[in-house]
């Protein structure tokens, strides 16, 4: 998963980013609304964590901007405001959830998982396609009943492909989804991860197809 964190407190931002990255996710960080808008306009994110009190304005303006632009990326608001009216206003603007500061990082992670499950339309973290079973929360892959250990990037690539069955992903789009803005990587890295996943999926009914000039698509035999 790829997260956009909008938070001007650098110590808190580093702490949140570290916890998210421990789970193997990617994080882009913006300290201002202006930067957050640029990130949201040029990238794709699975979840946005949004502080309200920012140096260049109120985070609710960013929230409204995203919903007005028909961006349905889940947004969890991080707020020090505890009044019911404030929380109601944020939910009415389109926030999917909120966490009141100070918060426990474990609670934040749990809320992120819950919002992402709702977004996918599933109450469970296990995705089953053909004879392949993938637990997105635990990071476990089972192929025809056999457990396979994956590296972090392989996990996130498989999660992306399984969550968007039938969709074609170009190499550049996969780079954008699997790496942060600051990472210096080439499209060749994607070829390496695709090759590794194909090897893990050998013998199963699930395949990663190459569409020449377009990219990759996950397919499975019924």
PDB file of C-alpha atoms in Angstrom, residues 42-193:
ATOM      1  CA  UNK A  42       0.437  13.566  -9.605  1.00  0.00           C
ATOM      2  CA  UNK A  43       0.342  10.260  -7.686  1.00  0.00           C
ATOM      3  CA  UNK A  44      -2.015   7.492  -6.648  1.00  0.00           C
ATOM      4  CA  UNK A  45      -2.454   6.562  -2.998  1.00  0.00           C
ATOM      5  CA  UNK A  46      -4.322   3.856  -1.146  1.00  0.00           C
ATOM      6  CA  UNK A  47      -4.797   5.984   1.963  1.00  0.00           C
ATOM      7  CA  UNK A  48      -4.275   9.584   3.078  1.00  0.00           C
ATOM      8  CA  UNK A  49      -3.527  10.556   6.700  1.00  0.00           C
ATOM      9  CA  UNK A  50      -4.417  14.224   7.091  1.00  0.00           C
ATOM     10  CA  UNK A  51      -3.547  16.645   9.869  1.00  0.00           C
ATOM     11  CA  UNK A  52      -5.913  19.602  10.243  1.00  0.00           C
ATOM     12  CA  UNK A  53      -3.719  22.391  11.610  1.00  0.00           C
ATOM     13  CA  UNK A  54      -1.161  23.066   8.871  1.00  0.00           C
ATOM     14  CA  UNK A  55       1.186  26.020   8.244  1.00  0.00           C
ATOM     15  CA  UNK A  56      -0.599  27.195   5.099  1.00  0.00           C
ATOM     16  CA  UNK A  57      -4.188  26.603   6.172  1.00  0.00           C
ATOM     17  CA  UNK A  58      -6.818  24.222   7.472  1.00  0.00           C
ATOM     18  CA  UNK A  59      -6.535  20.607   6.347  1.00  0.00           C
ATOM     19  CA  UNK A  60     -10.275  20.562   5.807  1.00  0.00           C
ATOM     20  CA  UNK A  61      -9.746  22.671   2.698  1.00  0.00           C
ATOM     21  CA  UNK A  62      -7.553  19.887   1.295  1.00  0.00           C
ATOM     22  CA  UNK A  63     -10.189  17.314   2.239  1.00  0.00           C
ATOM     23  CA  UNK A  64     -12.907  19.315   0.458  1.00  0.00           C
ATOM     24  CA  UNK A  65     -10.621  19.836  -2.553  1.00  0.00           C
ATOM     25  CA  UNK A  66     -10.094  16.092  -2.932  1.00  0.00           C
ATOM     26  CA  UNK A  67     -13.761  15.207  -2.649  1.00  0.00           C
ATOM     27  CA  UNK A  68     -14.779  18.001  -5.034  1.00  0.00           C
ATOM     28  CA  UNK A  69     -12.281  16.528  -7.525  1.00  0.00           C
ATOM     29  CA  UNK A  70     -14.005  13.110  -7.165  1.00  0.00           C
ATOM     30  CA  UNK A  71     -10.922  11.630  -5.473  1.00  0.00           C
ATOM     31  CA  UNK A  72     -12.334   8.757  -3.416  1.00  0.00           C
ATOM     32  CA  UNK A  73      -9.040   7.764  -1.775  1.00  0.00           C
ATOM     33  CA  UNK A  74      -9.804   6.983   1.897  1.00  0.00           C
ATOM     34  CA  UNK A  75      -8.819   9.839   4.217  1.00  0.00           C
ATOM     35  CA  UNK A  76      -8.252   9.529   7.961  1.00  0.00           C
ATOM     36  CA  UNK A  77      -8.067  12.867   9.756  1.00  0.00           C
ATOM     37  CA  UNK A  78      -5.523  13.380  12.544  1.00  0.00           C
ATOM     38  CA  UNK A  79      -6.905  16.057  14.833  1.00  0.00           C
ATOM     39  CA  UNK A  80      -6.424  17.579  18.259  1.00  0.00           C
ATOM     40  CA  UNK A  81     -10.005  18.849  18.170  1.00  0.00           C
ATOM     41  CA  UNK A  82     -12.212  16.719  20.359  1.00  0.00           C
ATOM     42  CA  UNK A  83     -15.545  18.549  20.065  1.00  0.00           C
ATOM     43  CA  UNK A  84     -18.301  16.501  18.479  1.00  0.00           C
ATOM     44  CA  UNK A  85     -19.182  19.323  16.077  1.00  0.00           C
ATOM     45  CA  UNK A  86     -15.615  19.339  14.688  1.00  0.00           C
ATOM     46  CA  UNK A  87     -15.639  15.592  14.117  1.00  0.00           C
ATOM     47  CA  UNK A  88     -19.056  15.735  12.473  1.00  0.00           C
ATOM     48  CA  UNK A  89     -17.925  18.499  10.111  1.00  0.00           C
ATOM     49  CA  UNK A  90     -14.915  16.465   8.987  1.00  0.00           C
ATOM     50  CA  UNK A  91     -17.017  13.369   8.370  1.00  0.00           C
ATOM     51  CA  UNK A  92     -19.574  15.434   6.465  1.00  0.00           C
ATOM     52  CA  UNK A  93     -16.790  16.808   4.261  1.00  0.00           C
ATOM     53  CA  UNK A  94     -15.866  13.270   3.261  1.00  0.00           C
ATOM     54  CA  UNK A  95     -13.393  11.945   5.830  1.00  0.00           C
ATOM     55  CA  UNK A  96     -13.581   8.182   6.257  1.00  0.00           C
ATOM     56  CA  UNK A  97     -12.443   8.224   9.878  1.00  0.00           C
ATOM     57  CA  UNK A  98     -10.580  10.362  12.389  1.00  0.00           C
ATOM     58  CA  UNK A  99      -8.079   9.838  15.187  1.00  0.00           C
ATOM     59  CA  UNK A 100      -7.796  12.312  18.040  1.00  0.00           C
ATOM     60  CA  UNK A 101      -4.317  13.410  19.103  1.00  0.00           C
ATOM     61  CA  UNK A 102      -2.488  12.199  21.077  1.00  0.00           C
ATOM     62  CA  UNK A 103      -3.150   8.696  19.798  1.00  0.00           C
ATOM     63  CA  UNK A 104      -1.666   5.244  20.137  1.00  0.00           C
ATOM     64  CA  UNK A 105       0.128   4.172  16.969  1.00  0.00           C
ATOM     65  CA  UNK A 106      -1.355   0.697  17.214  1.00  0.00           C
ATOM     66  CA  UNK A 107      -4.839   2.219  17.148  1.00  0.00           C
ATOM     67  CA  UNK A 108      -3.955   4.318  14.108  1.00  0.00           C
ATOM     68  CA  UNK A 109      -2.674   1.240  12.292  1.00  0.00           C
ATOM     69  CA  UNK A 110      -5.841  -0.667  13.185  1.00  0.00           C
ATOM     70  CA  UNK A 111      -8.023   2.157  11.883  1.00  0.00           C
ATOM     71  CA  UNK A 112      -6.007   2.243   8.660  1.00  0.00           C
ATOM     72  CA  UNK A 113      -6.562  -1.477   8.166  1.00  0.00           C
ATOM     73  CA  UNK A 114     -10.284  -1.141   8.873  1.00  0.00           C
ATOM     74  CA  UNK A 115     -10.713   1.724   6.402  1.00  0.00           C
ATOM     75  CA  UNK A 116      -8.779  -0.153   3.726  1.00  0.00           C
ATOM     76  CA  UNK A 117     -10.918  -3.264   4.254  1.00  0.00           C
ATOM     77  CA  UNK A 118     -14.079  -1.198   3.847  1.00  0.00           C
ATOM     78  CA  UNK A 119     -12.659   0.357   0.701  1.00  0.00           C
ATOM     79  CA  UNK A 120     -12.012  -3.084  -0.795  1.00  0.00           C
ATOM     80  CA  UNK A 121     -15.506  -4.236   0.186  1.00  0.00           C
ATOM     81  CA  UNK A 122     -14.166  -7.020   2.360  1.00  0.00           C
ATOM     82  CA  UNK A 123     -14.219  -7.598   6.091  1.00  0.00           C
ATOM     83  CA  UNK A 124     -11.337 -10.051   5.780  1.00  0.00           C
ATOM     84  CA  UNK A 125      -7.694  -9.559   4.871  1.00  0.00           C
ATOM     85  CA  UNK A 126      -7.415 -12.808   2.884  1.00  0.00           C
ATOM     86  CA  UNK A 127      -7.680 -12.638  -0.918  1.00  0.00           C
ATOM     87  CA  UNK A 128      -8.236 -15.889  -2.802  1.00  0.00           C
ATOM     88  CA  UNK A 129      -7.737 -16.138  -6.568  1.00  0.00           C
ATOM     89  CA  UNK A 130      -7.830 -19.611  -8.089  1.00  0.00           C
ATOM     90  CA  UNK A 131      -5.462 -21.797  -6.091  1.00  0.00           C
ATOM     91  CA  UNK A 132      -3.580 -18.807  -4.662  1.00  0.00           C
ATOM     92  CA  UNK A 133      -4.389 -17.371  -1.252  1.00  0.00           C
ATOM     93  CA  UNK A 134      -2.830 -14.154   0.020  1.00  0.00           C
ATOM     94  CA  UNK A 135      -3.233 -12.656   3.479  1.00  0.00           C
ATOM     95  CA  UNK A 136      -2.636  -8.935   2.935  1.00  0.00           C
ATOM     96  CA  UNK A 137      -2.400  -8.247   6.652  1.00  0.00           C
ATOM     97  CA  UNK A 138       0.010 -11.013   7.631  1.00  0.00           C
ATOM     98  CA  UNK A 139       1.837 -10.962   4.286  1.00  0.00           C
ATOM     99  CA  UNK A 140       1.439 -14.730   3.787  1.00  0.00           C
ATOM    100  CA  UNK A 141       1.223 -16.276   0.322  1.00  0.00           C
ATOM    101  CA  UNK A 142      -0.082 -19.792  -0.223  1.00  0.00           C
ATOM    102  CA  UNK A 143       0.159 -21.443  -3.670  1.00  0.00           C
ATOM    103  CA  UNK A 144      -1.758 -24.719  -3.959  1.00  0.00           C
ATOM    104  CA  UNK A 145      -1.570 -25.019  -0.184  1.00  0.00           C
ATOM    105  CA  UNK A 146       2.165 -24.392   0.007  1.00  0.00           C
ATOM    106  CA  UNK A 147       3.387 -21.437   2.079  1.00  0.00           C
ATOM    107  CA  UNK A 148       5.829 -19.146   0.273  1.00  0.00           C
ATOM    108  CA  UNK A 149       7.917 -16.399   1.816  1.00  0.00           C
ATOM    109  CA  UNK A 150       8.023 -13.137  -0.136  1.00  0.00           C
ATOM    110  CA  UNK A 151      10.203 -10.078   0.189  1.00  0.00           C
ATOM    111  CA  UNK A 152       8.544  -6.786   1.000  1.00  0.00           C
ATOM    112  CA  UNK A 153       8.398  -5.346  -2.545  1.00  0.00           C
ATOM    113  CA  UNK A 154       7.151  -8.669  -3.875  1.00  0.00           C
ATOM    114  CA  UNK A 155       4.396  -8.647  -1.251  1.00  0.00           C
ATOM    115  CA  UNK A 156       3.253  -5.153  -2.174  1.00  0.00           C
ATOM    116  CA  UNK A 157       3.398  -5.873  -5.899  1.00  0.00           C
ATOM    117  CA  UNK A 158       1.297  -9.007  -5.476  1.00  0.00           C
ATOM    118  CA  UNK A 159      -1.128  -7.117  -3.228  1.00  0.00           C
ATOM    119  CA  UNK A 160      -1.550  -4.486  -5.925  1.00  0.00           C
ATOM    120  CA  UNK A 161      -2.087  -6.986  -8.739  1.00  0.00           C
ATOM    121  CA  UNK A 162      -4.489  -9.172  -6.764  1.00  0.00           C
ATOM    122  CA  UNK A 163      -6.477  -6.154  -5.640  1.00  0.00           C
ATOM    123  CA  UNK A 164      -6.948  -4.984  -9.227  1.00  0.00           C
ATOM    124  CA  UNK A 165      -7.564  -8.187 -11.160  1.00  0.00           C
ATOM    125  CA  UNK A 166      -7.849  -7.558 -14.878  1.00  0.00           C
ATOM    126  CA  UNK A 167      -6.283  -4.104 -14.717  1.00  0.00           C
ATOM    127  CA  UNK A 168      -3.199  -3.409 -16.809  1.00  0.00           C
ATOM    128  CA  UNK A 169      -0.282  -1.769 -15.016  1.00  0.00           C
ATOM    129  CA  UNK A 170       2.508  -0.100 -16.951  1.00  0.00           C
ATOM    130  CA  UNK A 171       6.025  -0.288 -15.545  1.00  0.00           C
ATOM    131  CA  UNK A 172       5.943   3.410 -14.701  1.00  0.00           C
ATOM    132  CA  UNK A 173       2.656   3.069 -12.853  1.00  0.00           C
ATOM    133  CA  UNK A 174       4.057   0.198 -10.820  1.00  0.00           C
ATOM    134  CA  UNK A 175       7.126   2.292  -9.970  1.00  0.00           C
ATOM    135  CA  UNK A 176       4.803   5.080  -8.802  1.00  0.00           C
ATOM    136  CA  UNK A 177       2.771   2.727  -6.617  1.00  0.00           C
ATOM    137  CA  UNK A 178       5.629   0.707  -5.120  1.00  0.00           C
ATOM    138  CA  UNK A 179       8.164   3.423  -4.384  1.00  0.00           C
ATOM    139  CA  UNK A 180       8.078   6.769  -2.645  1.00  0.00           C
ATOM    140  CA  UNK A 181       8.650  10.065  -4.405  1.00  0.00           C
ATOM    141  CA  UNK A 182      12.211  10.239  -3.057  1.00  0.00           C
ATOM    142  CA  UNK A 183      13.246   6.750  -4.207  1.00  0.00           C
ATOM    143  CA  UNK A 184      15.609   6.672  -7.183  1.00  0.00           C
ATOM    144  CA  UNK A 185      14.623   3.540  -9.120  1.00  0.00           C
ATOM    145  CA  UNK A 186      14.325   2.507 -12.732  1.00  0.00           C
ATOM    146  CA  UNK A 187      11.651   0.498 -14.508  1.00  0.00           C
ATOM    147  CA  UNK A 188      14.127  -2.393 -14.669  1.00  0.00           C
ATOM    148  CA  UNK A 189      13.458  -2.991 -10.979  1.00  0.00           C
ATOM    149  CA  UNK A 190       9.852  -3.837 -11.853  1.00  0.00           C
ATOM    150  CA  UNK A 191      11.020  -6.516 -14.294  1.00  0.00           C
ATOM    151  CA  UNK A 192      13.024  -8.117 -11.487  1.00  0.00           C
ATOM    152  CA  UNK A 193      10.054  -8.212  -9.089  1.00  0.00           C
TER     153      UNK A 193
END
